[in-house]
XYZ file of C-alpha atoms in Angstrom:
351
model
C 149.517 -46.274 39.054
C 148.292 -49.501 40.540
C 147.896 -52.873 38.830
C 144.152 -52.222 38.379
C 144.905 -49.824 35.727
C 146.834 -52.320 33.663
C 144.087 -55.043 33.414
C 143.566 -56.205 29.839
C 140.091 -56.134 28.243
C 140.045 -59.981 28.315
C 140.821 -59.951 32.092
C 138.069 -57.530 32.781
C 135.574 -59.517 30.633
C 136.500 -62.727 32.480
C 135.998 -61.098 35.793
C 132.574 -59.781 34.762
C 131.675 -63.270 33.383
C 132.613 -64.825 36.805
C 130.432 -62.156 38.643
C 127.470 -62.712 36.361
C 127.761 -66.554 36.730
C 127.903 -66.227 40.583
C 124.883 -63.934 40.586
C 122.937 -66.349 38.263
C 123.838 -69.327 40.552
C 122.882 -67.295 43.638
C 119.516 -66.461 41.884
C 118.875 -70.069 40.975
C 119.654 -71.255 44.447
C 117.277 -68.705 46.057
C 114.514 -69.553 43.667
C 115.119 -73.290 44.326
C 114.863 -72.690 48.059
C 111.623 -70.895 47.609
C 110.187 -73.696 45.207
C 111.228 -76.247 47.910
C 109.324 -74.332 50.621
C 106.373 -74.349 48.408
C 106.403 -78.119 47.894
C 107.068 -79.020 51.407
C 104.558 -76.759 53.107
C 101.000 -77.605 53.453
C 97.965 -75.486 54.379
C 97.580 -75.179 58.094
C 101.090 -76.196 58.996
C 103.439 -73.505 57.703
C 102.694 -70.033 56.446
C 102.867 -69.577 52.759
C 106.358 -68.322 51.638
C 106.800 -64.869 50.346
C 106.341 -64.665 46.516
C 109.696 -63.939 44.958
C 109.795 -61.204 42.360
C 112.638 -61.949 39.915
C 114.240 -58.895 38.306
C 116.615 -59.702 35.543
C 118.956 -56.808 34.905
C 121.174 -55.937 31.962
C 123.235 -52.934 32.967
C 126.700 -51.497 32.310
C 129.343 -52.171 34.938
C 129.251 -48.537 35.866
C 125.364 -48.571 36.370
C 125.713 -51.790 38.305
C 128.150 -50.210 40.733
C 126.114 -47.036 41.271
C 122.637 -48.657 41.257
C 122.887 -52.161 42.739
C 124.409 -51.064 46.036
C 124.479 -53.461 48.946
C 121.671 -51.540 50.746
C 119.336 -51.785 47.807
C 119.893 -55.420 47.424
C 119.425 -55.980 51.202
C 116.097 -54.119 51.308
C 115.039 -55.842 48.112
C 115.762 -59.363 49.549
C 113.673 -58.393 52.719
C 110.775 -57.509 50.373
C 111.081 -60.628 48.329
C 112.756 -59.103 45.294
C 115.700 -60.992 43.729
C 118.024 -59.235 41.227
C 119.546 -61.726 38.681
C 122.204 -60.694 36.127
C 121.271 -61.348 32.531
C 123.866 -63.127 30.489
C 124.215 -61.311 27.219
C 126.100 -64.249 25.656
C 123.006 -66.516 25.918
C 119.441 -66.122 24.388
C 117.343 -64.015 26.637
C 114.378 -66.368 26.248
C 116.484 -69.224 27.692
C 117.000 -67.372 30.948
C 114.770 -66.511 33.892
C 111.816 -66.825 34.313
C 111.764 -63.098 34.987
C 108.924 -60.969 36.331
C 110.648 -57.765 35.331
C 113.567 -56.966 33.074
C 115.476 -53.899 33.951
C 117.972 -52.651 31.315
C 120.186 -49.774 30.214
C 122.364 -50.929 27.415
C 122.916 -49.390 23.998
C 123.157 -50.814 20.571
C 120.738 -51.906 17.846
C 121.346 -55.652 18.531
C 120.285 -55.363 22.135
C 117.204 -53.370 21.068
C 116.180 -56.186 18.675
C 116.744 -58.793 21.467
C 114.470 -56.850 23.719
C 111.775 -56.208 21.229
C 111.620 -59.873 20.319
C 111.491 -60.733 24.032
C 108.616 -58.388 24.667
C 106.612 -59.986 21.770
C 107.195 -63.583 23.010
C 106.880 -62.685 26.798
C 104.043 -60.262 27.124
C 103.631 -61.178 30.839
C 107.093 -59.798 31.634
C 107.403 -56.065 32.440
C 110.288 -54.530 30.434
C 111.621 -51.283 31.915
C 111.434 -49.450 29.636
C 110.462 -50.025 25.901
C 113.602 -49.653 23.725
C 111.805 -47.338 21.188
C 110.637 -44.938 23.905
C 114.233 -44.784 25.327
C 115.602 -43.878 21.969
C 113.218 -40.962 21.815
C 114.828 -39.256 24.696
C 118.400 -40.199 23.693
C 117.911 -37.683 20.821
C 118.020 -34.096 22.078
C 116.085 -32.994 18.937
C 113.060 -35.069 20.003
C 113.653 -35.197 23.693
C 111.940 -31.965 24.638
C 109.220 -32.077 21.984
C 106.614 -33.609 24.314
C 107.326 -30.906 26.946
C 106.937 -28.181 24.250
C 103.712 -29.716 22.905
C 102.326 -30.027 26.411
C 102.674 -26.306 27.043
C 101.828 -26.836 30.675
C 100.326 -23.803 32.382
C 98.138 -23.619 35.453
C 97.682 -21.794 38.734
C 101.087 -23.185 40.011
C 103.172 -21.981 37.139
C 104.171 -22.459 33.500
C 106.656 -25.105 32.195
C 108.227 -24.742 28.802
C 111.559 -25.495 27.014
C 114.344 -23.071 25.931
C 114.312 -22.041 22.314
C 116.711 -24.383 20.597
C 118.269 -25.183 17.233
C 119.712 -28.414 15.769
C 122.943 -28.197 13.853
C 123.838 -31.489 12.128
C 126.935 -30.379 10.070
C 129.060 -27.559 8.753
C 130.194 -25.396 11.748
C 130.800 -22.479 9.423
C 127.077 -22.193 8.975
C 126.139 -21.965 12.583
C 126.276 -18.110 12.982
C 123.878 -17.572 10.071
C 121.543 -20.274 11.295
C 121.460 -18.621 14.845
C 120.749 -15.292 13.372
C 117.967 -16.765 11.104
C 116.421 -18.565 14.127
C 116.553 -15.322 16.300
C 118.404 -17.068 19.174
C 120.075 -14.807 21.789
C 123.562 -15.321 22.985
C 124.976 -16.882 25.276
C 124.017 -20.294 23.810
C 124.483 -23.763 25.511
C 125.688 -26.272 23.050
C 124.963 -29.973 23.825
C 125.834 -33.163 21.852
C 122.741 -34.237 19.706
C 122.936 -37.792 21.165
C 122.173 -37.546 24.900
C 124.685 -40.136 26.045
C 127.183 -37.451 26.666
C 126.553 -34.851 29.402
C 129.288 -32.500 28.479
C 128.245 -29.049 27.362
C 129.651 -25.813 26.227
C 128.657 -22.183 26.670
C 129.316 -19.895 23.612
C 129.423 -16.158 24.304
C 129.871 -14.702 20.874
C 128.948 -15.266 17.081
C 132.521 -15.896 16.010
C 132.976 -18.624 18.602
C 130.023 -20.553 17.333
C 132.091 -21.752 14.371
C 134.368 -23.563 16.866
C 131.521 -25.963 17.902
C 131.425 -29.561 16.759
C 128.174 -30.744 15.060
C 125.874 -32.692 15.463
C 124.682 -30.652 18.255
C 121.746 -28.758 19.884
C 122.060 -25.122 20.708
C 119.788 -23.856 23.617
C 119.247 -20.310 24.766
C 120.916 -19.934 28.131
C 118.352 -18.765 30.641
C 119.635 -17.183 33.961
C 118.348 -19.308 36.842
C 120.175 -18.370 39.960
C 122.812 -21.028 39.344
C 120.530 -23.763 40.655
C 118.789 -26.564 38.876
C 116.111 -29.018 40.169
C 116.601 -32.704 39.305
C 113.123 -34.310 39.403
C 113.533 -38.069 39.672
C 110.600 -40.145 38.647
C 110.123 -43.796 39.472
C 106.692 -44.831 38.239
C 104.387 -42.552 40.063
C 106.888 -41.613 42.781
C 108.604 -38.166 42.485
C 111.699 -36.992 44.284
C 113.322 -33.499 43.872
C 116.802 -32.490 44.792
C 118.710 -29.176 44.115
C 121.939 -29.093 42.294
C 124.330 -26.261 41.550
C 124.438 -25.304 37.878
C 126.006 -22.662 35.596
C 126.051 -19.255 37.188
C 124.014 -16.404 35.750
C 125.495 -14.393 32.824
C 124.991 -10.551 33.013
C 124.988 -8.296 30.037
C 128.393 -6.745 31.013
C 129.830 -10.283 31.256
C 128.364 -11.164 27.942
C 130.042 -8.153 26.251
C 133.348 -8.684 28.032
C 133.655 -12.451 27.481
C 134.294 -14.307 24.269
C 134.947 -17.738 23.249
C 133.591 -21.241 24.002
C 133.777 -22.520 27.618
C 133.409 -26.339 28.071
C 131.821 -27.809 31.149
C 131.700 -31.430 32.424
C 128.481 -32.947 33.920
C 127.358 -29.703 35.445
C 124.369 -30.985 37.442
C 126.459 -33.701 39.025
C 128.710 -31.268 40.811
C 130.186 -32.857 43.908
C 128.188 -30.598 46.364
C 124.477 -30.726 46.427
C 122.658 -27.440 46.741
C 120.144 -28.895 49.212
C 122.035 -27.701 52.325
C 123.534 -24.463 50.805
C 122.411 -21.140 52.153
C 120.548 -19.742 49.165
C 118.212 -16.955 48.429
C 114.714 -18.385 49.080
C 113.505 -17.212 45.623
C 116.302 -19.429 44.193
C 116.165 -22.335 46.474
C 112.337 -22.908 46.679
C 111.311 -26.086 44.951
C 108.882 -26.057 42.149
C 105.291 -26.657 43.381
C 104.428 -30.216 44.036
C 101.144 -30.116 42.148
C 102.929 -28.709 39.086
C 105.580 -31.485 39.131
C 102.927 -34.197 39.633
C 100.968 -33.009 36.593
C 104.135 -32.684 34.463
C 105.307 -36.101 35.500
C 101.926 -37.754 34.863
C 101.720 -36.192 31.384
C 105.277 -37.080 30.448
C 104.963 -40.633 31.618
C 102.067 -41.018 29.275
C 103.529 -39.217 26.369
C 107.031 -40.605 26.645
C 106.035 -44.150 27.490
C 108.664 -44.176 30.314
C 108.580 -44.991 33.959
C 112.207 -44.502 34.867
C 113.546 -41.074 34.031
C 114.464 -37.623 35.458
C 113.970 -34.033 34.446
C 116.440 -31.210 34.725
C 114.245 -28.140 35.512
C 115.360 -24.545 36.036
C 113.311 -21.537 37.226
C 113.968 -18.256 35.306
C 115.750 -15.805 37.586
C 113.543 -13.122 38.676
C 110.354 -15.132 37.955
C 108.350 -16.938 40.699
C 106.546 -19.391 38.418
C 108.312 -19.683 35.040
C 110.063 -23.013 34.525
C 111.991 -24.656 31.813
C 112.835 -28.353 31.265
C 116.303 -28.342 29.801
C 117.114 -32.119 29.874
C 115.472 -35.535 30.151
C 117.476 -38.641 31.204
C 116.441 -42.239 31.000
C 117.265 -44.467 34.026
C 119.350 -41.733 35.738
C 121.698 -41.973 38.678
C 119.212 -43.037 41.101
C 121.984 -43.806 43.661
C 122.106 -40.088 44.212
C 118.432 -39.787 44.996
C 117.584 -39.794 48.669
C 115.789 -42.949 49.931
C 116.004 -44.504 46.446
C 116.327 -48.073 47.800
C 112.729 -47.934 49.358
C 111.197 -45.909 46.507
C 112.531 -48.277 43.898
C 111.810 -51.550 45.620
C 108.246 -50.348 46.412
C 107.796 -49.499 42.605
C 109.040 -52.993 41.588
C 106.543 -54.691 43.963
C 103.743 -52.547 42.639
C 104.530 -53.667 39.107
C 104.524 -57.316 40.145
C 101.303 -56.844 42.121
C 99.498 -55.274 39.149
C 99.745 -58.392 37.022
């Protein structure tokens, strides 16, 4: 193993502090240059400088690496958008000024900081409200808005799989599943949606091996393909991803146990270029997705999220939302740099 693997926590923290300070200085210098241009220019002599949109960001190091890629920052600079790192060791109100705050951090302390900031800085757009984010971090409440919507029109029907929440006592799971009338196999997911691992339970006995708190969802055959629907404000982008393969009745009778899977929809190979049956590969109708996204933006109070959607195998128009993720991996979304920067400009322009 290389030296990188042996860095201490203090060492990593110091490096991150240096990076944050460098970005903060860079931001201040850029803003200072723009301010200087404003002071030195007069009407009729020089064109007015581009208005800088300052986006303060508080993201995990992993999210910074995947999202704030050089191409995004370059396109943003050309459009007059400046990303500035928020220093979490200093009061948020003492930093900026920001036009937009972009965040994805966990913890009640950070939630309180953001809520206070939103109250005292109503002119700053916070993406997104902490309480709205918490709603989709809980898989018990995550899909309620989709179920309540019960969307059905000429383009198709969108629902959610039948599911059951188990908070404790694994030994009670088989009886609870019977009482709820759920059919095997069942997909087991952690109740808190910060983990993307899932398990597939094939038989009643194996249900006792699961570890609550969790959500059990009926597994719906969907041709081994799911659709990741990325939403950035009003923009929608859909990509195909390989998913769990269908389970036939003979397989269900033959298999037993609990099979664990990592992040299934983040499999290395995208399904966009695969040679698939057209009935499996066809994307959900655009009008249906636009209607669904519009309703969920309103109900969830979020502008940055994605939906994992499957089409029931053998059906042309029956869809299920199986997961909702806040501020997903946009780096995997085609053309995300232009879509995201245009979104930020639209927010700044609407003030």
